Short mmCIF file of C-alpha atoms and ligand atoms in Angstrom, two decimals:
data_model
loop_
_atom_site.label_atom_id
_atom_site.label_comp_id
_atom_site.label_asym_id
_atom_site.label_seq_id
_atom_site.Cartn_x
_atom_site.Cartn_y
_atom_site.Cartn_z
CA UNK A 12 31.45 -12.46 7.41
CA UNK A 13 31.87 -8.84 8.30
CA UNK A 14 29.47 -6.43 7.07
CA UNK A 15 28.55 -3.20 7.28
CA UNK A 16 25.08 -1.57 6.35
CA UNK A 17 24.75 2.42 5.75
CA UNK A 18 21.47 3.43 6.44
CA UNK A 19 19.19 2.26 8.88
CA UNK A 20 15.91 3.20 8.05
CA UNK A 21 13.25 0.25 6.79
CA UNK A 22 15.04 -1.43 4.46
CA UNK A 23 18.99 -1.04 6.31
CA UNK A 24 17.57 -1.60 10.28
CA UNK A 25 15.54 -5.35 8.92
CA UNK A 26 18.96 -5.80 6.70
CA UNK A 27 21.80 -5.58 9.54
CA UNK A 28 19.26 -7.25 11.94
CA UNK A 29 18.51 -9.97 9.32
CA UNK A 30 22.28 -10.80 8.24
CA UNK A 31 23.15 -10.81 11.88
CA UNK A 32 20.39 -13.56 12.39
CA UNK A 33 22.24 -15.30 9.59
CA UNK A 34 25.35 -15.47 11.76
CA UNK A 35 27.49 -12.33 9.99
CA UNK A 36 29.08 -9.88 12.37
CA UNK A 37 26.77 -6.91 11.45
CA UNK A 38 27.63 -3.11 11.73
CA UNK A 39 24.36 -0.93 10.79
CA UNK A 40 25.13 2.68 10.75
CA UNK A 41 22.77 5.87 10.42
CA UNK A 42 23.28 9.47 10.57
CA UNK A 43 20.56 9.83 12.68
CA UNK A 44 21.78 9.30 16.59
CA UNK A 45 18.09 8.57 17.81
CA UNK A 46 17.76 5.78 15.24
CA UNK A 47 21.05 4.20 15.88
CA UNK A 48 20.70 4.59 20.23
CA UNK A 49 16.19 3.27 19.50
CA UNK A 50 18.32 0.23 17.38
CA UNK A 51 20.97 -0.46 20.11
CA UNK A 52 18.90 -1.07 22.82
CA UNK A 53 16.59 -3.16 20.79
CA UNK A 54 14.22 -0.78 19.59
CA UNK A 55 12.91 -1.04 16.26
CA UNK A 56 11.71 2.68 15.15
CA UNK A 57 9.08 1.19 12.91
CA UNK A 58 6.23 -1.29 13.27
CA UNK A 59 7.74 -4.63 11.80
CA UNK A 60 6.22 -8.13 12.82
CA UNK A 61 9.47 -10.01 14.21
CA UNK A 62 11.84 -7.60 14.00
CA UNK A 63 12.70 -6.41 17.25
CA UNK A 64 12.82 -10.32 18.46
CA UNK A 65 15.87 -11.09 15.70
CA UNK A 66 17.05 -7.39 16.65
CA UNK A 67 16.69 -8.52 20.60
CA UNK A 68 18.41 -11.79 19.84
CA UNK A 69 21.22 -10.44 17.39
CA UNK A 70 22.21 -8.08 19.90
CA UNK A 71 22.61 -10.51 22.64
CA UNK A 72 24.85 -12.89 20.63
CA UNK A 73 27.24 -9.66 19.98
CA UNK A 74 27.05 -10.14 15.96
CA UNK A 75 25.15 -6.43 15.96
CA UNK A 76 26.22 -3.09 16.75
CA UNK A 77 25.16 0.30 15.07
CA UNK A 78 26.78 3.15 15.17
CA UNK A 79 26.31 7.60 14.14
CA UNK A 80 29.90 6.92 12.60
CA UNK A 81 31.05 5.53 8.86
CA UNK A 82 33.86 4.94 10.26
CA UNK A 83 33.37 1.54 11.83
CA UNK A 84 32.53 0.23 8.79
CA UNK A 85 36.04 -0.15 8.45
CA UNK A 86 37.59 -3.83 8.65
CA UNK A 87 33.85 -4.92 6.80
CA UNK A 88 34.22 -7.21 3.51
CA UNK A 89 30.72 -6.48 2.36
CA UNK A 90 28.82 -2.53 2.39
CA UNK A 91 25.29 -2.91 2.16
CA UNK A 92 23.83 0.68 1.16
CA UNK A 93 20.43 1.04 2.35
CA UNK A 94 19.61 4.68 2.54
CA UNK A 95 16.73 6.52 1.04
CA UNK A 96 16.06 7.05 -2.56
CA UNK A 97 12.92 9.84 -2.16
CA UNK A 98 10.95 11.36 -4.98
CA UNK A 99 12.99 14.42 -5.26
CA UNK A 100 11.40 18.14 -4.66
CA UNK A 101 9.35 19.37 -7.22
CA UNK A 102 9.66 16.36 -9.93
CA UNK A 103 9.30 12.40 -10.24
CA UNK A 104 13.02 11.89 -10.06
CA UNK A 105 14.88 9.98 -7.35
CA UNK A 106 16.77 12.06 -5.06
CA UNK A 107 20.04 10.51 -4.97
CA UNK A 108 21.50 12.55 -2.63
CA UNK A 109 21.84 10.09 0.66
CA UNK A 110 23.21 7.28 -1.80
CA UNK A 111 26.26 9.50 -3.13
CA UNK A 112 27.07 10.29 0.57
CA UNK A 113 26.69 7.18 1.80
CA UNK A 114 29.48 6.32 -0.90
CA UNK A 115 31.51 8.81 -0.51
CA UNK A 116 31.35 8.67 3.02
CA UNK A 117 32.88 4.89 2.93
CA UNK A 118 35.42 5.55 0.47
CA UNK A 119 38.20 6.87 3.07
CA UNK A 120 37.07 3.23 4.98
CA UNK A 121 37.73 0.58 2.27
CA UNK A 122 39.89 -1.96 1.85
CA UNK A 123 41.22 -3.50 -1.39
CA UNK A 124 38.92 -6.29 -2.38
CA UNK A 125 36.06 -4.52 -0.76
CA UNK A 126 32.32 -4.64 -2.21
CA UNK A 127 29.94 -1.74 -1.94
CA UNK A 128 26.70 -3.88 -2.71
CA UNK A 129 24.00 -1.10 -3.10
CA UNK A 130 20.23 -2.16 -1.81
CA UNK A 131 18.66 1.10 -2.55
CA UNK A 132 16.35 1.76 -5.18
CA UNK A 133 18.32 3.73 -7.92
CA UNK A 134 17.41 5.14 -11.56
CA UNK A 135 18.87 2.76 -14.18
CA UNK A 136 22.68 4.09 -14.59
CA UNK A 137 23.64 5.11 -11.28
CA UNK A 138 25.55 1.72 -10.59
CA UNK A 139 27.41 2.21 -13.09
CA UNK A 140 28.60 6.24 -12.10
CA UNK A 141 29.12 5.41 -8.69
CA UNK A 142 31.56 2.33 -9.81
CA UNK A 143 33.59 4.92 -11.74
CA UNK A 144 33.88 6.76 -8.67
CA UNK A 145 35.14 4.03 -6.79
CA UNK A 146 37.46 3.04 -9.67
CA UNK A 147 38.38 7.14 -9.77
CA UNK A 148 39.40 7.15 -5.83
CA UNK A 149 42.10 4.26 -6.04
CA UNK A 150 40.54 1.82 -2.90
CA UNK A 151 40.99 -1.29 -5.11
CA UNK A 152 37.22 -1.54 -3.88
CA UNK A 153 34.51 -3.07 -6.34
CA UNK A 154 30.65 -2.03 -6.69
CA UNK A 155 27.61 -4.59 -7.03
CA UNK A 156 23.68 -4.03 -7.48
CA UNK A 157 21.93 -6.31 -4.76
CA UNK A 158 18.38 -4.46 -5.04
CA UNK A 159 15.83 -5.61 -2.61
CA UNK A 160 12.47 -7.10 -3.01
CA UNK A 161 10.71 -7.62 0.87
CA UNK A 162 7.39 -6.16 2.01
CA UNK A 163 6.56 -3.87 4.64
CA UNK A 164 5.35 -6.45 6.84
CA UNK A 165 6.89 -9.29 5.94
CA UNK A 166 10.12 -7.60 5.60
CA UNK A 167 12.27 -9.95 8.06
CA UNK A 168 10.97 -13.11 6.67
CA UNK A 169 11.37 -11.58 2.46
CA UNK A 170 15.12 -11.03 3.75
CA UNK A 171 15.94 -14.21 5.46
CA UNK A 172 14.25 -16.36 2.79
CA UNK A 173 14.22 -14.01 -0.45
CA UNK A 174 11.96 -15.52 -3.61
CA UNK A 175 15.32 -14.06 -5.23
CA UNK A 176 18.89 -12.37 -5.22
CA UNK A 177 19.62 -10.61 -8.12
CA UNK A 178 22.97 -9.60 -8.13
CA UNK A 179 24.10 -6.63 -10.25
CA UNK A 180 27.77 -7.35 -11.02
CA UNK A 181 31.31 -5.03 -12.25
CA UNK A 182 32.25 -6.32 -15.93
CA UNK A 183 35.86 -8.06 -16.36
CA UNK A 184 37.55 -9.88 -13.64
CA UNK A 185 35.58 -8.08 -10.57
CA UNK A 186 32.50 -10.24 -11.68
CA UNK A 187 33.21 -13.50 -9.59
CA UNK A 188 35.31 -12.16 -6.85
CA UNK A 189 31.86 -9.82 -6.12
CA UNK A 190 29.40 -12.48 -6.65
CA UNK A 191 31.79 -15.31 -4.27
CA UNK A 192 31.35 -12.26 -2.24
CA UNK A 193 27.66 -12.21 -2.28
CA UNK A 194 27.42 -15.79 -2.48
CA UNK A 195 28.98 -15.97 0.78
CA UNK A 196 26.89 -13.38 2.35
CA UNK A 197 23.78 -14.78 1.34
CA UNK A 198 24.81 -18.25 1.82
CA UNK A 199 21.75 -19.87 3.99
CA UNK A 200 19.26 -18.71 0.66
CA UNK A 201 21.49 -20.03 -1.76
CA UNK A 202 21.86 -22.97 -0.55
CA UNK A 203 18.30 -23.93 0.15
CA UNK A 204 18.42 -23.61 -3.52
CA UNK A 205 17.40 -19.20 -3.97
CA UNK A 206 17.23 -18.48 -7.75
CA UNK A 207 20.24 -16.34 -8.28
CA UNK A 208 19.75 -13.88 -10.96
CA UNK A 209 23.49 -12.90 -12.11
CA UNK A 210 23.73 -9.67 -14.01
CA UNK A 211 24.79 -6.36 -15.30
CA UNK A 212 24.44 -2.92 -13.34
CA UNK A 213 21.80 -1.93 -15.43
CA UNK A 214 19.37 -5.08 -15.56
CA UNK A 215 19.72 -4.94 -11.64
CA UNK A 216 18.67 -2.03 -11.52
CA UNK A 217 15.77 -2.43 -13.92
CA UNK A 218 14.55 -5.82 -12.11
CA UNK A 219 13.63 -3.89 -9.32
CA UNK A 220 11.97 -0.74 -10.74
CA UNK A 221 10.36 -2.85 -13.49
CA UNK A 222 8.63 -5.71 -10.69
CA UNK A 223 7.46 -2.41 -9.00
CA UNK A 224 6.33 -1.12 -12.01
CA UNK A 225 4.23 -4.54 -12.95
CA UNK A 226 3.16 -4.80 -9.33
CA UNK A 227 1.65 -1.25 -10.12
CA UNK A 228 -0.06 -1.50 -12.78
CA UNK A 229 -1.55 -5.23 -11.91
CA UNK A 230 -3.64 -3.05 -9.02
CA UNK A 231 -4.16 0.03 -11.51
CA UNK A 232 -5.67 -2.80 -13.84
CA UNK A 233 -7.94 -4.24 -11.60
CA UNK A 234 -8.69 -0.62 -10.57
CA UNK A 235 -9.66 0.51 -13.75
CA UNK A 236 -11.86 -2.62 -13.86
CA UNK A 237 -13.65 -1.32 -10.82
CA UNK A 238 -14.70 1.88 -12.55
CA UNK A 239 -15.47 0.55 -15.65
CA UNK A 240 -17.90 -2.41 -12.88
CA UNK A 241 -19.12 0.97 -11.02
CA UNK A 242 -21.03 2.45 -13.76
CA UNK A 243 -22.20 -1.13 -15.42
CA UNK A 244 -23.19 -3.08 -12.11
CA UNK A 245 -20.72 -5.63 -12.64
CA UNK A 246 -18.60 -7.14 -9.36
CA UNK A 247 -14.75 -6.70 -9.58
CA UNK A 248 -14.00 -8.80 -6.63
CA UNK A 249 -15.97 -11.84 -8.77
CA UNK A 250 -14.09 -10.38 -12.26
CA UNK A 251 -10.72 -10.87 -10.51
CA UNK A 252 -11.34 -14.37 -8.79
CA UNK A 253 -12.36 -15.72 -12.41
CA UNK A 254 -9.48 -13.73 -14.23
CA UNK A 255 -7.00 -14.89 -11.53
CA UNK A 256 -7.94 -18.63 -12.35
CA UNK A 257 -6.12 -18.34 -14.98
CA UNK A 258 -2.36 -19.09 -14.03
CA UNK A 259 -1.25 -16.43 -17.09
CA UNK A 260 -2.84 -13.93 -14.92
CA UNK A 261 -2.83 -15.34 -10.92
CA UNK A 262 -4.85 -13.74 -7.96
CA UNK A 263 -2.18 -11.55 -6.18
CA UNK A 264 -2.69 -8.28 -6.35
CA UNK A 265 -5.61 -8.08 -7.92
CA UNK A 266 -7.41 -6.74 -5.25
CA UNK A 267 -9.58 -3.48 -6.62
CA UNK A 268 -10.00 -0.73 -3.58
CA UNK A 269 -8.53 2.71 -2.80
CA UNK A 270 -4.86 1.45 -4.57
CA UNK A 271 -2.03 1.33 -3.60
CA UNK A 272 0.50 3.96 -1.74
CA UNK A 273 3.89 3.18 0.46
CA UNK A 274 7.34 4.37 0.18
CA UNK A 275 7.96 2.48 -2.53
CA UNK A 276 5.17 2.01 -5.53
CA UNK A 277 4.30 5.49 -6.14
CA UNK A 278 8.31 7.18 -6.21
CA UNK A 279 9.45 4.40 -8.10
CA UNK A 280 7.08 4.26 -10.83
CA UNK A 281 7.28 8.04 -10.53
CA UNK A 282 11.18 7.91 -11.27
CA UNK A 283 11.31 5.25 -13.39
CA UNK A 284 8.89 7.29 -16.00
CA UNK A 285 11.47 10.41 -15.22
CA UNK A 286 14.59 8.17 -15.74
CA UNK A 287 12.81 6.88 -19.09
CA UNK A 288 12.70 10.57 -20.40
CA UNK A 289 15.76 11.43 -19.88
CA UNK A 290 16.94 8.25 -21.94
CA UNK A 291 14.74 9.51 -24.65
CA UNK A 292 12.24 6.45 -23.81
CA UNK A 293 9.81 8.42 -22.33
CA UNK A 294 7.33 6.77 -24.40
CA UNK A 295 8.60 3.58 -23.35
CA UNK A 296 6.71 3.45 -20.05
CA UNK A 297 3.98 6.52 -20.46
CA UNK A 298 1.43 4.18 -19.99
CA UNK A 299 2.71 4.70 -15.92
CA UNK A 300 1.67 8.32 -15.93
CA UNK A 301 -2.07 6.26 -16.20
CA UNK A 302 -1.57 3.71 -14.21
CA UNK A 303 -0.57 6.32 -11.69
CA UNK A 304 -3.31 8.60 -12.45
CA UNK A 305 -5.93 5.67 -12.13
CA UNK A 306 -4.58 4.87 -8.83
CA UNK A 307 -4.60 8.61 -7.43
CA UNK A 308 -8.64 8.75 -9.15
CA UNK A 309 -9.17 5.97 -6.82
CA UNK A 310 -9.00 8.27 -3.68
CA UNK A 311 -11.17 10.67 -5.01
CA UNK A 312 -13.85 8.22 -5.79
CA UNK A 313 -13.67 6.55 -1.96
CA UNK A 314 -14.31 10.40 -0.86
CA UNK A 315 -17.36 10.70 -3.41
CA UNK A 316 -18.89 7.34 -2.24
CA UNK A 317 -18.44 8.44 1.26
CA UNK A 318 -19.88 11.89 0.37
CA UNK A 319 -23.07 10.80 -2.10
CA UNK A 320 -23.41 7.75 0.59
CA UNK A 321 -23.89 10.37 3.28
CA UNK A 322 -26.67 12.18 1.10
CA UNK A 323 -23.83 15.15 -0.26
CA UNK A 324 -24.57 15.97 3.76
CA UNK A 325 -20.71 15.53 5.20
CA UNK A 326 -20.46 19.13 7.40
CA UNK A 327 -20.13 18.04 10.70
CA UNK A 328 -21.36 14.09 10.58
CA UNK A 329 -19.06 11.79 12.15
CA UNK A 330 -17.34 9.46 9.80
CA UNK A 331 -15.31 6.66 11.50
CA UNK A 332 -12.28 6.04 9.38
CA UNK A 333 -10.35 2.51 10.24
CA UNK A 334 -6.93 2.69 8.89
CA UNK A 335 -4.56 4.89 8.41
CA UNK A 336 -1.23 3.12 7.24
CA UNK A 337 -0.86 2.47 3.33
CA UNK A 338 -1.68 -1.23 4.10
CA UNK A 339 -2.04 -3.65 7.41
CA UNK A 340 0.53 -4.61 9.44
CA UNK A 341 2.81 -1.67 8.98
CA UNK A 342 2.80 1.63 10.65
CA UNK A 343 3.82 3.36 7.32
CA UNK A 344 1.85 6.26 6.16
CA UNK A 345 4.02 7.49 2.84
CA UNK A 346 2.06 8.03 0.47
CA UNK A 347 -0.78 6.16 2.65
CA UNK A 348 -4.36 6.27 0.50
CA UNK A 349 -6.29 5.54 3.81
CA UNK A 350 -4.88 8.93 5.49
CA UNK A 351 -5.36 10.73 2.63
CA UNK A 352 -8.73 10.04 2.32
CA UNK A 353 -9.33 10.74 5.81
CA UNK A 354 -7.45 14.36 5.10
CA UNK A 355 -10.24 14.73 2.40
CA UNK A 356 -12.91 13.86 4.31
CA UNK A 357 -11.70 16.30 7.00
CA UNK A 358 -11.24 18.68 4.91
CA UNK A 359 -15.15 19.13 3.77
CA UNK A 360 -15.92 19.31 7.05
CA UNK A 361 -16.75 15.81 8.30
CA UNK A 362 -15.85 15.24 12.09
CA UNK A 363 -13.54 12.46 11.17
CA UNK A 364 -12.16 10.14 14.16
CA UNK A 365 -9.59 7.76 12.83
CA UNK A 366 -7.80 4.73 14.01
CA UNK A 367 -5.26 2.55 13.11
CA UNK A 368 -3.54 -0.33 15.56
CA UNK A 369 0.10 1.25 14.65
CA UNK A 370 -0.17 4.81 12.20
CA UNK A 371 -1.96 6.90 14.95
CA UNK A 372 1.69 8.06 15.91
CA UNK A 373 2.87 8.66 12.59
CA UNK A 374 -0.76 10.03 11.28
CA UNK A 375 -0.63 12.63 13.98
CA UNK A 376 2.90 13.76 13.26
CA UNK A 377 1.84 14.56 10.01
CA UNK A 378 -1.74 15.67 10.41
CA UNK A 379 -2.69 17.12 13.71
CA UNK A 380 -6.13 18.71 12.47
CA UNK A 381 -7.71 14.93 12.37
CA UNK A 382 -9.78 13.32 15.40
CA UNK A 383 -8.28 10.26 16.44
CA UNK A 384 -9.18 7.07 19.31
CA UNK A 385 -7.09 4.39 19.65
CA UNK A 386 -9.69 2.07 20.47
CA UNK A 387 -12.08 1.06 17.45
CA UNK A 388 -14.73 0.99 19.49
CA UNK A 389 -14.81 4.43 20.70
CA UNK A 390 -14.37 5.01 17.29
CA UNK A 391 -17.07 3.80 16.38
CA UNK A 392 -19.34 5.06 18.52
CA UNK A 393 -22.22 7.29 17.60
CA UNK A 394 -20.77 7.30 13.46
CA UNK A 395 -22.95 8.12 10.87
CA UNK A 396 -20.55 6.71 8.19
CA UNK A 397 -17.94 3.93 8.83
CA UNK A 398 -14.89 4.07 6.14
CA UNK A 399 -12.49 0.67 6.10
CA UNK A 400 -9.67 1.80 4.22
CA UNK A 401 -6.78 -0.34 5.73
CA UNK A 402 -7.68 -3.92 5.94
CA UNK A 403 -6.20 -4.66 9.20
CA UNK A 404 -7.55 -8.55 10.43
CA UNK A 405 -9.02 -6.92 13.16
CA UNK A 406 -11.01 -4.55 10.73
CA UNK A 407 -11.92 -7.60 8.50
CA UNK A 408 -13.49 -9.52 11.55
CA UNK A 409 -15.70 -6.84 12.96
CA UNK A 410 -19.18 -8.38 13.93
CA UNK A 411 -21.74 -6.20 11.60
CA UNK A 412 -24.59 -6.74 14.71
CA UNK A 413 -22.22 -6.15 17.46
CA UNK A 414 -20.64 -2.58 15.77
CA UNK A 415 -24.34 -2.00 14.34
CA UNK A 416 -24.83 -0.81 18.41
CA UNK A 417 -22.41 1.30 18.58
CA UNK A 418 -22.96 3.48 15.48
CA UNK A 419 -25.69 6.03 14.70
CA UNK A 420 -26.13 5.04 11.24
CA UNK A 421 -25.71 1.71 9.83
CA UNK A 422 -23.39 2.64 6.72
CA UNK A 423 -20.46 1.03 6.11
CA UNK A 424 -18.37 1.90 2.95
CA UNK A 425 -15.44 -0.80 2.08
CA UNK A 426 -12.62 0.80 0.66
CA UNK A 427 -10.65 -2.33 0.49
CA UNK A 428 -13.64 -4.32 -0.49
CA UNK A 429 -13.04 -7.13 1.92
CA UNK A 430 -15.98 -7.42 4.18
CA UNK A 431 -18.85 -9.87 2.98
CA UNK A 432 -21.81 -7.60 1.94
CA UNK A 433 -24.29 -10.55 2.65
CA UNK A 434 -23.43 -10.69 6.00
CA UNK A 435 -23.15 -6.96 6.85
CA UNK A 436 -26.65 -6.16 4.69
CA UNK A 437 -28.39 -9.33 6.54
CA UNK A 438 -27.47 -7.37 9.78
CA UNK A 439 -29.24 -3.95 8.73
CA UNK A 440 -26.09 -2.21 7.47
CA UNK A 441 -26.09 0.01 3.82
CA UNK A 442 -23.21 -1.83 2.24
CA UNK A 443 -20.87 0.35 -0.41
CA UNK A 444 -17.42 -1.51 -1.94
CA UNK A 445 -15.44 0.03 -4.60
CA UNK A 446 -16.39 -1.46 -7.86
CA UNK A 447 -19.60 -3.70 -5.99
CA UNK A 448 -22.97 -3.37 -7.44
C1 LIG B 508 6.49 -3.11 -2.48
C2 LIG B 508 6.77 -4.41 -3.24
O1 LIG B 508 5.65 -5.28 -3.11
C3 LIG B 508 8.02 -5.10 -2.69
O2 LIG B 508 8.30 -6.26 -3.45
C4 LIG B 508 9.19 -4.10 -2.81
O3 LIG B 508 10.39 -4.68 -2.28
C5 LIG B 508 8.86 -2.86 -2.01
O4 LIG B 508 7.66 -2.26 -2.54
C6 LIG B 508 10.02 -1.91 -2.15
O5 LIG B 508 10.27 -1.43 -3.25
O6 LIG B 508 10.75 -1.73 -1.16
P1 LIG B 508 5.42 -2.57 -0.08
O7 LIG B 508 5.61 -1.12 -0.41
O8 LIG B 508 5.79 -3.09 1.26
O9 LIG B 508 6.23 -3.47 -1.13
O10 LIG B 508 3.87 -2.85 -0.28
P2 LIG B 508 2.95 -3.82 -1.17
O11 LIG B 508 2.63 -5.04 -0.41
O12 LIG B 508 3.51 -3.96 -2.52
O13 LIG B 508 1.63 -2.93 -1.25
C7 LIG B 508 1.68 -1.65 -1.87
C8 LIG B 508 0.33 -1.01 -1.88
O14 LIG B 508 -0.52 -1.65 -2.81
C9 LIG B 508 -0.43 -1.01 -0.56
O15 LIG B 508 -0.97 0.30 -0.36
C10 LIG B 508 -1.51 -2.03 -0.77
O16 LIG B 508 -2.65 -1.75 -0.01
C11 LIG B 508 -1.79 -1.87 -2.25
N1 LIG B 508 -2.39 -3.06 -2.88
C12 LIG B 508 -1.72 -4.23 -2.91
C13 LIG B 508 -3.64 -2.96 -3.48
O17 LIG B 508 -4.28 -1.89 -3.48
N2 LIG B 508 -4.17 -4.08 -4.08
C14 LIG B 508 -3.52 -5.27 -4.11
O18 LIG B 508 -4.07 -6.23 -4.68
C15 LIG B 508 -2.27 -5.35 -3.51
#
């Protein structure tokens, strides 16, 4: 099939890649000429386990091109449209500013029989305005909700084999020319037997604010756990292996630490409780504004820990800080928990050196005034506080006796509570989790 995909950021650069993989003749096009020329020649402008090998091999077999110009999306049966949805300026809204252009952009380009599939995040009712507009310009073009569901990290794998497609389909007698459409495009999944969630606009849209929104507030849950286990001696780790034996409930994310942050929980629950208001259901989903606020408290407390840990004596000590991206494997720092609390600790006056194995380049970008080493062991040398705050594997398996060398004080505070406090205590270390007696 031929496809186009407008926007090449995360989501629209591991889309066209992915669909190319899949055999479709893929055009990705961005606005932004550095992207597209990093993408042509192979480059992926992100950190993304396997992504630049399908993007190496979809290139070779001449089923992937990208391209500064809507214009060659022309002659494409399928639009993806993958751009940006950011928490606007000054409000929890979506910005919906790149998605409208991206649409109105392709209209001149379409062909009747057409389908604009829309990937982006959008507030519930946008499907259905931008259809009218398509309707309103005469291209004999339909619209369908496709919204996506991978992780940063595991993004080309979540696309090629999706738990789900949820398709978001025109009423009337659009509905099964759009989903053969789809059906074709995503015909690999379905047929190793993908659940296919058929729907309206709006449900579409909801599925994916509302999983985001559950995903949220399983970690705000657990989180709120931790403080009510910090101030009664209780163990959250323990609370949420016995709660998660319970198939009701399940282990996943139900992992109690600094929270969560990324380009994607934090705006969406944000504009999901904006969207809500403005439908007069604010009430509806309040109980985000907490589960947001619980999440945010949880920075705050990592900084305290750090701060009562180091005897309320930060000015000047060296505090190693490993991680920076808003979770392992990703070079992502939206949002990202682990650099803010190294901001906070910088900003009392601690002589932070941070390290990540991918964010350094995005962490400096945004905040010059930190110390950073790319090697963990020169960042670890001569600390008097060590902060994990990204669980990278190579974090995780540090040897307490062999970094217990390097450092000036053996303190170690686990934001992401995943090192064994046995072993690190047995080895001479002060051990502090988040929500660990
Ligand atoms: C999230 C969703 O998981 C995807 O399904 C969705 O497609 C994506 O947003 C999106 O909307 O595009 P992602 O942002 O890649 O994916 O990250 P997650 O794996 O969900 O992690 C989010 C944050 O929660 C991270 O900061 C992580 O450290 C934190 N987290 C996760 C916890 O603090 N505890 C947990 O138990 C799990």
């Amino acid at each position: 099939m031929r496809i186009s995909v407008i926007g090449c950021g995360y989501l629209g650069a591991v889309h066209a890649a992915s669909m190319a993989e899949l055999g479709h003749d893929v055009v990705g096009i961005d606005v932004d000429a550095g992207k597209v020329q990093a993408l042509a020649a192979g480059r992926a402008p992100f950190f993304e386990p396997g992504l630049e090998e399908i993007l190496d091999s979809a290139m070779r077999s001449g089923r992937l091109r990208f391209s500064t110009s809507t214009a060659d999306a022309k002659g494409a049966q399928v639009h993806f449209i993958a751009v940006g949805t950011p928490q606007a300026r000054g409000g929890g809204a979506a910005d919906l500013t790149y998605v409208h252009a991206a649409v109105d952009g392709l209209l001149p380009h379409l062909s009747p029989g057409d389908l604009i599939a829309g990937k982006s995040t959008v507030p519930v009712g946008t499907a259905a305005r931008l259809a009218e507009r398509v309707e309103a310009a005469g291209t004999g073009a339909m619209l369908a909700w496709n919204p996506e569901f991978l992780r940063e990290g595991y993004a080309v794998k979540d696309t090629i084999s999706p738990d789900r497609l949820v398709y978001g389909l025109p009423s009337g007698d659009a509905a099964p020319a759009a989903r053969r459409l789809l059906d074709e495009v995503y015909a690999t999944a379905v047929g190793n037997g993908t659940p296919v969630v058929a729907a309206d606009y709006a449900t579409a849209e909801l599925v994916k604010v509302s999983a985001n929104a559950f995903l949220a507030t399983k970690i705000s849950f657990i989180n709120a756990m931790a403080e009510i286990a910090e101030v009664t001696g209780a163990d959250v780790t323990q609370l949420a292996d016995a709660i998660g034996y319970d198939p009701r409930i399940g282990r996943r994310f139900l992992n109690a630490g600094i929270g969560f942050g990324g380009g994607c929980l934090p705006k969406d629950i944000r504009a999901f409780v904006a969207r809500a208001e403005e439908l007069g259901r604010g009430e509806s989903v309040d109980f985000l504004k907490q589960v947001d606020a619980i999440n945010l408290r949880r920075r705050q407390r990592m900084v305290d820990l750090v701060v009562e840990s180091l005897g309320d004596q930060v000015y000047k000590k060296k505090v190693t800080v490993l991680g920076l991206a808003f979770k392992p494997d990703s070079d992502d720092v939206r949002d990202s928990p682990a650099l803010d609390v190294a901001v906070q600790l910088n900003g009392l006056g601690a002589h932070v050196i941070a390290t990540d194995p991918a964010a350094i380049p995005n962490s400096i970008r945004l905040h010059p005034q930190l110390g950073f080493a790319t090697d963990t062991l020169d960042a670890l040398h001569e600390a008097d506080a060590v902060v994990l705050v990204t669980e990278w594997k190579e974090y995780r398996t540090l040897d307490p006796v062999e970094v217990g060398r390097l450092v000036r004080d053996k303190l170690i505070i686990d934001g992401r509570n995943v090192l064994d406090p046995e072993r690190w205590r047995a080895a001479g270390w002060t051990y502090r989790g988040m929500g660990r007696p």
